[in-house]
Coordinates of C-alpha atoms and ligand atoms in Angstrom, one line a residue:
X1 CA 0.0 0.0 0.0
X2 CA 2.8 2.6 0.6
X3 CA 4.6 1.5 -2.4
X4 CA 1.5 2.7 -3.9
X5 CA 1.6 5.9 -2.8
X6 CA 4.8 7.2 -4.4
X7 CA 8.3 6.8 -3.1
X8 CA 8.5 10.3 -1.8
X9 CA 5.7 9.3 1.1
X10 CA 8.0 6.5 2.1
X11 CA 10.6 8.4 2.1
X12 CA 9.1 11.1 4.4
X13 CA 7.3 8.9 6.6
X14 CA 10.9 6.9 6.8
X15 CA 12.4 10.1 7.6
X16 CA 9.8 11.1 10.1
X17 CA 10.4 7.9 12.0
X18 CA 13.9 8.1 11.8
X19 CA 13.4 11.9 13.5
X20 CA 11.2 10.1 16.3
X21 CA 13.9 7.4 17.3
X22 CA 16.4 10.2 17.6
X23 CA 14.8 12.6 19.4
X24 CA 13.7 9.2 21.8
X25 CA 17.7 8.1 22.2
X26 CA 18.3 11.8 22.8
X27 CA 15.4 11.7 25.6
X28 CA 17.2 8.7 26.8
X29 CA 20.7 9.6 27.3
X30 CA 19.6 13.3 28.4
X31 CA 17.8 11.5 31.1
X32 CA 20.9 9.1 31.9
X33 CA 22.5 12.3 32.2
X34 CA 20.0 13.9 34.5
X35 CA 20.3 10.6 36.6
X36 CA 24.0 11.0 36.9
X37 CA 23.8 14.7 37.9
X38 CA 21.2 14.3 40.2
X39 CA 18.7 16.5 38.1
X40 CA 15.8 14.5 38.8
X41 CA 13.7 15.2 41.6
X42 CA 10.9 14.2 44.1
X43 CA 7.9 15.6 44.7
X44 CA 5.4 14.3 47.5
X45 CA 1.8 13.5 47.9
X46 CA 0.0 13.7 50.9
X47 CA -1.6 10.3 51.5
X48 CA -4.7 11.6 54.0
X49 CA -6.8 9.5 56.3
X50 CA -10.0 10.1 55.1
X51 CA -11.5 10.1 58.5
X52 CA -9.9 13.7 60.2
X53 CA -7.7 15.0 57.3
X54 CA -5.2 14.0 59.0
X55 CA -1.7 13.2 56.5
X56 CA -0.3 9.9 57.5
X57 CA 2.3 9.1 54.6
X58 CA 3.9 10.8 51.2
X59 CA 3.7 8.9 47.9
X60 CA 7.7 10.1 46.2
X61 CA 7.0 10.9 42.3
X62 CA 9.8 11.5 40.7
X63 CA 9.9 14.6 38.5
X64 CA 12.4 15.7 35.5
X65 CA 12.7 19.0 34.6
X66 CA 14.2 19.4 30.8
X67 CA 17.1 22.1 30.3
X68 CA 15.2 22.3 26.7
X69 CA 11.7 20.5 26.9
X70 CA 11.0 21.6 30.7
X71 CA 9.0 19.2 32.6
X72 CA 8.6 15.5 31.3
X73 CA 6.2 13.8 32.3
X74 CA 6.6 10.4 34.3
X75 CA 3.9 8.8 31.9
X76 CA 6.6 9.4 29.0
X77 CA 10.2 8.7 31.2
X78 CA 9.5 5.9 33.1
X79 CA 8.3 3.8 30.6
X80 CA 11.5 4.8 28.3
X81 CA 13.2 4.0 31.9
X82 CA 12.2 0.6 31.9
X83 CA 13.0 -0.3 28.6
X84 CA 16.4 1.2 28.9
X85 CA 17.5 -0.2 32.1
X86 CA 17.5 3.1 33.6
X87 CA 15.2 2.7 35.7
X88 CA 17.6 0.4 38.0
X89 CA 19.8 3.3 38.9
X90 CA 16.5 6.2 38.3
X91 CA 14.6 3.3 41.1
X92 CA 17.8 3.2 43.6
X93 CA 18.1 6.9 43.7
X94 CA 14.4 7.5 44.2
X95 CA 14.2 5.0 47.2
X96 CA 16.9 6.7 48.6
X97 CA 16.5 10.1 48.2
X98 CA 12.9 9.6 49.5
X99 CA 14.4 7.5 52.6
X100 CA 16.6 10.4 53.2
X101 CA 14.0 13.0 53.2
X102 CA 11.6 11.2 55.8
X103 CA 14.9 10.6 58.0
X104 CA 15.2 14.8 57.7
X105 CA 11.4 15.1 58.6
X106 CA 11.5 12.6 61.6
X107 CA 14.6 14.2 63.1
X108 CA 13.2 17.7 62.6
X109 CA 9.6 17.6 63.2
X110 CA 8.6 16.2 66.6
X111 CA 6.2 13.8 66.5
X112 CA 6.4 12.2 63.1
X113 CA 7.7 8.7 63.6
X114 CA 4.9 7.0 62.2
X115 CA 4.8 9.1 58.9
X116 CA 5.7 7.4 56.1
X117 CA 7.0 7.4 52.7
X118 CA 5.6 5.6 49.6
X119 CA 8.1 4.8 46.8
X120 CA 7.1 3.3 43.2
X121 CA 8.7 0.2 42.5
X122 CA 8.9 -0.9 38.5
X123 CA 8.7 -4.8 37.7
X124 CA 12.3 -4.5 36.3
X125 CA 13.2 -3.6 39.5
X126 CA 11.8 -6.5 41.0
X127 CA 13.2 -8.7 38.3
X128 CA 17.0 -7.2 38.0
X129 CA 18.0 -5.2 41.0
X130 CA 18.8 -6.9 44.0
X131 CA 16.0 -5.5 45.7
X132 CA 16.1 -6.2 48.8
X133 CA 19.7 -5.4 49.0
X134 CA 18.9 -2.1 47.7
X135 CA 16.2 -1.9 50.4
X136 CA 18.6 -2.7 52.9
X137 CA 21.2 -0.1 52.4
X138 CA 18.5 2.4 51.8
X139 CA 17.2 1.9 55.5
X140 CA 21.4 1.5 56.9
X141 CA 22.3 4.7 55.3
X142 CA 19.0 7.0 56.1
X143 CA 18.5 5.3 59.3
X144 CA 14.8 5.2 58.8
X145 CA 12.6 1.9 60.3
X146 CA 11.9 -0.5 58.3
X147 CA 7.8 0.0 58.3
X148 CA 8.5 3.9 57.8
X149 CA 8.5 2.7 54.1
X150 CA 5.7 1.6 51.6
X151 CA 6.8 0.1 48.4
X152 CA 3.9 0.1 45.7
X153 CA 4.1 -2.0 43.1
X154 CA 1.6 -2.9 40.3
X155 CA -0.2 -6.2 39.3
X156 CA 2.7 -6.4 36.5
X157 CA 5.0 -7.0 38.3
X158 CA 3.8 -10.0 39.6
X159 CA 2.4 -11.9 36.6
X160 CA 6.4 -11.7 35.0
X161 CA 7.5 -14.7 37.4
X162 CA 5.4 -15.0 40.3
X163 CA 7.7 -17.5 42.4
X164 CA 11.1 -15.1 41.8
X165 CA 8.4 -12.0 42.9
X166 CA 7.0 -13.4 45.8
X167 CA 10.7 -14.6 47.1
X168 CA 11.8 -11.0 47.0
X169 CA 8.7 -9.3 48.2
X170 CA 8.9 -11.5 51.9
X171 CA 12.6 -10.7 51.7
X172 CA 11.5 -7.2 51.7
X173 CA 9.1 -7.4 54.2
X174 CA 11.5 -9.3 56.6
X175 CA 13.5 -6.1 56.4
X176 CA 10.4 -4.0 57.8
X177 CA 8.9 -2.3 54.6
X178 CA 5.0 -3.0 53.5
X179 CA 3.6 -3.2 50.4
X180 CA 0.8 -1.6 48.7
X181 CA -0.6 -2.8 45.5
X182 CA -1.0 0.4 43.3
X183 CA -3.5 0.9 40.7
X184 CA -5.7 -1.6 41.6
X185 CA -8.3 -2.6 39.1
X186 CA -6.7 -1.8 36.0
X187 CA -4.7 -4.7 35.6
X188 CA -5.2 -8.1 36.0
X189 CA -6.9 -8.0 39.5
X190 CA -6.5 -11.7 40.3
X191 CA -7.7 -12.4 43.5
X192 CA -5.2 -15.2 43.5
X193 CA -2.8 -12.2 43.6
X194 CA -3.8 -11.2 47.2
X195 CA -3.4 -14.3 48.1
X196 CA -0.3 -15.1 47.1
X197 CA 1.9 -11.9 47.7
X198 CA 2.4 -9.9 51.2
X199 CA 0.4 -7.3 50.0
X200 CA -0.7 -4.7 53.0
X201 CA -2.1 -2.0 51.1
X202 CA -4.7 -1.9 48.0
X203 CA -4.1 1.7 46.0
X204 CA -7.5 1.9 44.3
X205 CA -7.0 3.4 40.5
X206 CA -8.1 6.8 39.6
X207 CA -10.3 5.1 37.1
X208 CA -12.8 4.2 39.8
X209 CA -12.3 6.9 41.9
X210 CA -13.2 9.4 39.0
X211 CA -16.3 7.4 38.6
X212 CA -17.6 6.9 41.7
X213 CA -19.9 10.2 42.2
X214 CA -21.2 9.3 38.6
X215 CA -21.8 5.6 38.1
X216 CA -23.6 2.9 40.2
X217 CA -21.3 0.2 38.7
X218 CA -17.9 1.6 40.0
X219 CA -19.4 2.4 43.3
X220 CA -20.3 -1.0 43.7
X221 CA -17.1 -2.1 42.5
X222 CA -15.3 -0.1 45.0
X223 CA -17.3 -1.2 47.2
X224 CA -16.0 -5.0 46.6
X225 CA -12.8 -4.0 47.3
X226 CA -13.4 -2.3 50.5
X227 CA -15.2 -5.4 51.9
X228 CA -12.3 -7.6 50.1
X229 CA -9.4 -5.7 51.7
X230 CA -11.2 -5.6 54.9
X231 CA -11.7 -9.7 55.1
X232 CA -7.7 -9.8 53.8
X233 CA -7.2 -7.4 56.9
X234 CA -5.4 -4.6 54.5
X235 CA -5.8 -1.0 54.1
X236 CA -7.3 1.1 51.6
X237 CA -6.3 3.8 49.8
X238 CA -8.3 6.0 46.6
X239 CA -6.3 7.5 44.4
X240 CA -7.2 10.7 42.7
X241 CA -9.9 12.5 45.0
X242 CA -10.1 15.6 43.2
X243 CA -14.2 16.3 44.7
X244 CA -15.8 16.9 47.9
X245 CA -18.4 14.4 46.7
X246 CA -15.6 11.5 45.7
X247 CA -14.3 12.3 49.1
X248 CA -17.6 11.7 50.9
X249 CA -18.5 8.5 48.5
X250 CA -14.9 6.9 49.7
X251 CA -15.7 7.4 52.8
X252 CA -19.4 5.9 52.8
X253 CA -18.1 2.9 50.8
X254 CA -15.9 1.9 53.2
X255 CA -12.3 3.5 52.3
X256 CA -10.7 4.7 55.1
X257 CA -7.4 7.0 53.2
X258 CA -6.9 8.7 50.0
X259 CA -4.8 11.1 48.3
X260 CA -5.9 13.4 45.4
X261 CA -5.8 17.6 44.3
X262 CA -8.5 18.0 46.8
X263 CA -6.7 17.7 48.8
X264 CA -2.9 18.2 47.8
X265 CA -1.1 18.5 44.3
X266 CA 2.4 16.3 44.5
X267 CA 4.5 18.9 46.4
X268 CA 8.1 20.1 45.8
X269 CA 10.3 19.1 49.3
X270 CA 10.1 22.1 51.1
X271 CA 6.2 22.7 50.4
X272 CA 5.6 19.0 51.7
X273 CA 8.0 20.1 54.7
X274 CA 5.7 23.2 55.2
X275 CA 2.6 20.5 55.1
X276 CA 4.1 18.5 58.1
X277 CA 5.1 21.2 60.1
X278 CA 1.5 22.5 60.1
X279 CA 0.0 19.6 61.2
X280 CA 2.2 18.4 63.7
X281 CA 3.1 22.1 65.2
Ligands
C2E301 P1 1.0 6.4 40.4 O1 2.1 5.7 41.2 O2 -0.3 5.7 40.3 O3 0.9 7.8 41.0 C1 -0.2 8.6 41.1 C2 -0.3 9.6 39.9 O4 -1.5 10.3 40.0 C3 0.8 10.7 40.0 O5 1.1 11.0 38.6 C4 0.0 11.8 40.7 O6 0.6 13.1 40.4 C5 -1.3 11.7 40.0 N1 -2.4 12.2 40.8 C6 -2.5 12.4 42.2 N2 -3.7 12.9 42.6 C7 -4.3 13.1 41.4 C8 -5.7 13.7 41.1 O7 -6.4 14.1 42.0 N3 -6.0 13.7 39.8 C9 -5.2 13.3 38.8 N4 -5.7 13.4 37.6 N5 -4.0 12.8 39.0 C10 -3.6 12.7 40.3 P2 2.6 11.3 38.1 O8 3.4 11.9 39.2 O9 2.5 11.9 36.8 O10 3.1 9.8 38.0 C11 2.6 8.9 37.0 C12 3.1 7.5 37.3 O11 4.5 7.4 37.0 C13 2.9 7.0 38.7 O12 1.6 6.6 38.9 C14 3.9 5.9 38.7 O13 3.4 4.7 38.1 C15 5.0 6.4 37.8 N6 6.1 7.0 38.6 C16 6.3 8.2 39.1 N7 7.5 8.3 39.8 C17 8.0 7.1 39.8 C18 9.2 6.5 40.3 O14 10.0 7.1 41.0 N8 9.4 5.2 40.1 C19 8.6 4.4 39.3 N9 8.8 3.1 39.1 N10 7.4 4.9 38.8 C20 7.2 6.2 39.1
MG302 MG1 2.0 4.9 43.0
MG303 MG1 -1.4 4.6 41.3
MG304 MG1 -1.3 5.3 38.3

């Protein structure tokens, strides 16, 4: 079919592909560079408990500001992360760097022991790092406890090789850390999953939550969950509260945290700081 339409269209299609793959290994080594000179940085969520607004943990999201593009979104670098690999050193950093922040909190604001700090976890991580190595030296170095830190992880990164998975995921609970299973609903949602893993946390997707003020159906779905993750004895959190009404409709169904822009954006260090010191003054 392109043959029929003239060699000069294949030519400028080629071309125009050949322009994409560049400016993607040009994304990719700029970001290996950012990685290197510590360009990359984390912003923080406020994770709420739904009950008295109280914040009780911060999700890390890493952000990358562009000297030429400005911000990149994680939705485009992480993926180009994981293919690369570069997510093994872009994942160590993160864990860290959040680690160390929540040691700076604890020992500067009284009062804060049991915050805690959520860090994303790719499947590559899971599969090629020696995670709970890397999880280890992260709690040595910050001096943080062990259950001061949530790793969240997504359904895919327990289908890839479920045995290997589970292994490392007790190893890293032996060394304190919980486990939240992050977008829940999206993916695969085997209940076999929650069986199988030492999962302590459900994160339910944004999808729902958007929904759930709307439509009867993802109400009642939500509301599945809630009773689920009660019988499995974990916690709940919605993700992407952004209305009063969502907020009130968590609640009523049964979910007892959330985080969302109604009630924080993902905020640069020493706004999150600012958070803290407010409610624990
Ligand atoms: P996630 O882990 O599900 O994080 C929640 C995302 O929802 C974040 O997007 C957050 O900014 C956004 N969000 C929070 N509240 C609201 C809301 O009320 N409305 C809307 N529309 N969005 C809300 P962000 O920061 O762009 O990150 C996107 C994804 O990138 C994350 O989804 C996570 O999967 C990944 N990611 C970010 N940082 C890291 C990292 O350090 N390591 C890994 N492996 N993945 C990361
Ligand atoms: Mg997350
Ligand atoms: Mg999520
Ligand atoms: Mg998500």
């Amino acid at each position: 079919r392109a043959k029929k339409r003239g060699p000069s269209k294949t030519i400028v299609f080629a071309a125009e592909t050949n322009a994409v793959r560049t400016g993607q290994i040009q994304l990719e080594t700029d970001l290996r560079h950012a990685i290197e000179n510590g360009d990359l940085e984390l912003h923080y969520q406020p994770i709420i408990d739904l009950e008295n607004g109280n914040s009780i943990a911060f999700e890390a999201l890493t952000r990358w500001h562009h000297p030429i593009h400005g911000p990149v979104s994680p939705a485009r670098f992480i993926p180009m992360a994981e293919e690369s690999g570069l997510i093994l050193p872009l994942g160590r950093w993160a864990m860290m760097e959040a680690c160390q922040q929540l040691a700076a909190w604890q020992k500067s604001i009284k009062n804060t022991q049991n915050i805690y700090v959520n860090v994303n976890m790719s499947a590559v991580q899971l599969l090629e790092d020696d995670i709970s190595r890397t999880v280890a030296h992260c709690l040595a170095q910050s001096g943080i406890e062990g259950r001061n830190l949530r790793l969240e992880i997504t359904e895919s990164a327990l289908v890839a090789n479920p045995e290997f998975t589970a292994r490392c995921l007790h190893e890293i609970k032996e060394l304190g850390p919980t486990l939240a299973l992050d977008d829940f609903g999206t993916g695969y949602s085997s209940l076999n999953y929650l069986n199988s893993f030492p999962i302590d946390c459900i994160k339910i997707d944004q999808s729902f939550v958007g929904q759930v003020d709307r439509d009867e159906q993802s109400s009642k779905i939500i509301r599945i969950i809630t009773m689920l993750a009660d019988t499995l004895r974990m916690s709940v959190v919605a993700e992407g509260i952004e209305t009063s009404e969502q907020h009130v409709m968590m609640r009523s169904l049964g979910c007892r945290y959330g985080q969302g822009y109604l009630f924080s954006r993902p905020l640069p260090k020493d706004d999150a700081t600012a958070h803290l010191r407010k409610q624990f003054k």
